[in-house]
Amino acid sequence: MPDLGESAPLEGEGEEDDASVMTNGELTDGQILRQNSIVEYLKEKGQAQVWEIQKIFPNISKRTIRRDFRSLLKQELIERVGERNRTYYKMKVNII
């Protein structure tokens, strides 16, 4: 019986597009540059879906872009709106 806690990576999932996530939780230079570009795109366009960001970074997998969005969400810089295929991200509005 297969171990349900681990599964074989799907095609393209096992790849890491840049120097991998650092073990101490810090971001790599590639992640920082990509996330800064995502933030600038969101400021300019207002919102974005994963596929739109992948057009900017064609060599980066959707999975990695989703990780970048998760990191930005954790930093409370952006917010997620919608579900499934209608999910998009936008800058978080900070009202003081």
mmCIF file of C-alpha atoms in Angstrom:
data_model
loop_
_atom_site.group_PDB
_atom_site.id
_atom_site.type_symbol
_atom_site.label_atom_id
_atom_site.label_comp_id
_atom_site.label_asym_id
_atom_site.label_seq_id
_atom_site.Cartn_x
_atom_site.Cartn_y
_atom_site.Cartn_z
ATOM 1 C CA MET A 1 0.000 0.000 0.000
ATOM 2 C CA PRO A 2 1.454 3.409 -0.916
ATOM 3 C CA ASP A 3 2.315 5.904 1.778
ATOM 4 C CA LEU A 4 -0.417 8.557 1.590
ATOM 5 C CA GLY A 5 1.780 11.137 3.264
ATOM 6 C CA GLU A 6 4.092 11.309 0.284
ATOM 7 C CA SER A 7 3.341 11.099 -3.381
ATOM 8 C CA ALA A 8 5.473 11.123 -6.461
ATOM 9 C CA PRO A 9 5.766 14.582 -7.950
ATOM 10 C CA LEU A 10 3.639 15.262 -10.991
ATOM 11 C CA GLU A 11 5.336 16.280 -14.185
ATOM 12 C CA GLY A 12 7.017 19.624 -13.652
ATOM 13 C CA GLU A 13 6.349 19.689 -9.897
ATOM 14 C CA GLY A 14 9.709 18.356 -8.810
ATOM 15 C CA GLU A 15 11.601 21.128 -10.525
ATOM 16 C CA GLU A 16 12.674 24.215 -8.698
ATOM 17 C CA ASP A 17 13.069 27.272 -10.818
ATOM 18 C CA ASP A 18 15.722 29.025 -8.818
ATOM 19 C CA ALA A 19 18.155 28.142 -6.057
ATOM 20 C CA SER A 20 15.351 26.510 -4.012
ATOM 21 C CA VAL A 21 13.860 27.780 -0.783
ATOM 22 C CA MET A 22 16.539 28.429 1.788
ATOM 23 C CA THR A 23 16.251 26.143 4.794
ATOM 24 C CA ASN A 24 16.236 28.989 7.325
ATOM 25 C CA GLY A 25 13.077 30.512 5.843
ATOM 26 C CA GLU A 26 14.839 33.371 4.081
ATOM 27 C CA LEU A 27 14.108 34.129 0.449
ATOM 28 C CA THR A 28 16.628 33.602 -2.324
ATOM 29 C CA ASP A 29 17.689 36.490 -4.559
ATOM 30 C CA GLY A 30 15.555 35.059 -7.370
ATOM 31 C CA GLN A 31 12.483 34.909 -5.147
ATOM 32 C CA ILE A 32 12.996 38.480 -3.952
ATOM 33 C CA LEU A 33 13.372 39.800 -7.506
ATOM 34 C CA ARG A 34 10.295 37.888 -8.691
ATOM 35 C CA GLN A 35 8.169 38.966 -5.758
ATOM 36 C CA ASN A 36 9.206 42.605 -6.227
ATOM 37 C CA SER A 37 8.198 42.327 -9.884
ATOM 38 C CA ILE A 38 4.844 40.819 -8.886
ATOM 39 C CA VAL A 39 4.195 43.680 -6.456
ATOM 40 C CA GLU A 40 5.068 46.257 -9.135
ATOM 41 C CA TYR A 41 2.749 44.503 -11.610
ATOM 42 C CA LEU A 42 -0.093 44.525 -9.075
ATOM 43 C CA LYS A 43 0.472 48.229 -8.356
ATOM 44 C CA GLU A 44 0.329 49.008 -12.079
ATOM 45 C CA LYS A 45 -2.474 46.662 -13.193
ATOM 46 C CA GLY A 46 -4.509 46.429 -9.998
ATOM 47 C CA GLN A 47 -4.826 42.642 -9.981
ATOM 48 C CA ALA A 48 -3.324 39.513 -11.508
ATOM 49 C CA GLN A 49 -3.814 35.800 -11.873
ATOM 50 C CA VAL A 50 -1.032 33.221 -11.828
ATOM 51 C CA TRP A 51 -1.086 32.780 -15.625
ATOM 52 C CA GLU A 52 -0.503 36.517 -16.136
ATOM 53 C CA ILE A 53 2.611 36.456 -13.967
ATOM 54 C CA GLN A 54 3.821 33.338 -15.772
ATOM 55 C CA LYS A 55 3.810 35.347 -19.022
ATOM 56 C CA ILE A 56 6.357 37.679 -17.393
ATOM 57 C CA PHE A 57 8.441 34.719 -16.156
ATOM 58 C CA PRO A 58 7.974 32.002 -18.812
ATOM 59 C CA ASN A 59 10.713 29.786 -17.329
ATOM 60 C CA ILE A 60 9.076 29.752 -13.893
ATOM 61 C CA SER A 61 6.451 27.110 -13.113
ATOM 62 C CA LYS A 62 2.936 27.992 -11.979
ATOM 63 C CA ARG A 63 3.663 26.125 -8.772
ATOM 64 C CA THR A 64 6.597 28.419 -7.978
ATOM 65 C CA ILE A 65 4.551 31.511 -8.805
ATOM 66 C CA ARG A 66 1.874 30.273 -6.402
ATOM 67 C CA ARG A 67 4.602 29.957 -3.746
ATOM 68 C CA ASP A 68 5.579 33.566 -4.434
ATOM 69 C CA PHE A 69 1.962 34.657 -3.993
ATOM 70 C CA ARG A 70 1.755 32.649 -0.735
ATOM 71 C CA SER A 71 4.885 34.400 0.514
ATOM 72 C CA LEU A 72 3.438 37.819 -0.335
ATOM 73 C CA LEU A 73 0.179 36.841 1.388
ATOM 74 C CA LYS A 74 2.127 35.812 4.490
ATOM 75 C CA GLN A 75 3.905 39.173 4.446
ATOM 76 C CA GLU A 76 0.417 40.760 4.290
ATOM 77 C CA LEU A 77 1.335 42.769 1.177
ATOM 78 C CA ILE A 78 -1.398 41.317 -1.030
ATOM 79 C CA GLU A 79 -4.772 39.661 -0.706
ATOM 80 C CA ARG A 80 -6.391 36.768 -2.505
ATOM 81 C CA VAL A 81 -9.847 37.171 -4.044
ATOM 82 C CA GLY A 82 -12.073 34.456 -5.504
ATOM 83 C CA GLU A 83 -11.783 30.716 -5.764
ATOM 84 C CA ARG A 84 -10.315 28.124 -8.089
ATOM 85 C CA ASN A 85 -9.910 29.371 -11.676
ATOM 86 C CA ARG A 86 -11.318 32.773 -10.769
ATOM 87 C CA THR A 87 -8.702 33.468 -8.104
ATOM 88 C CA TYR A 88 -6.764 36.672 -8.477
ATOM 89 C CA TYR A 89 -4.459 38.675 -6.269
ATOM 90 C CA LYS A 90 -4.374 42.397 -5.545
ATOM 91 C CA MET A 91 -2.500 44.786 -3.305
ATOM 92 C CA LYS A 92 -3.790 44.888 0.234
ATOM 93 C CA VAL A 93 -5.471 48.144 1.176
ATOM 94 C CA ASN A 94 -4.129 49.463 4.467
ATOM 95 C CA ILE A 95 -6.533 51.867 6.132
ATOM 96 C CA ILE A 96 -5.095 53.658 9.147
#
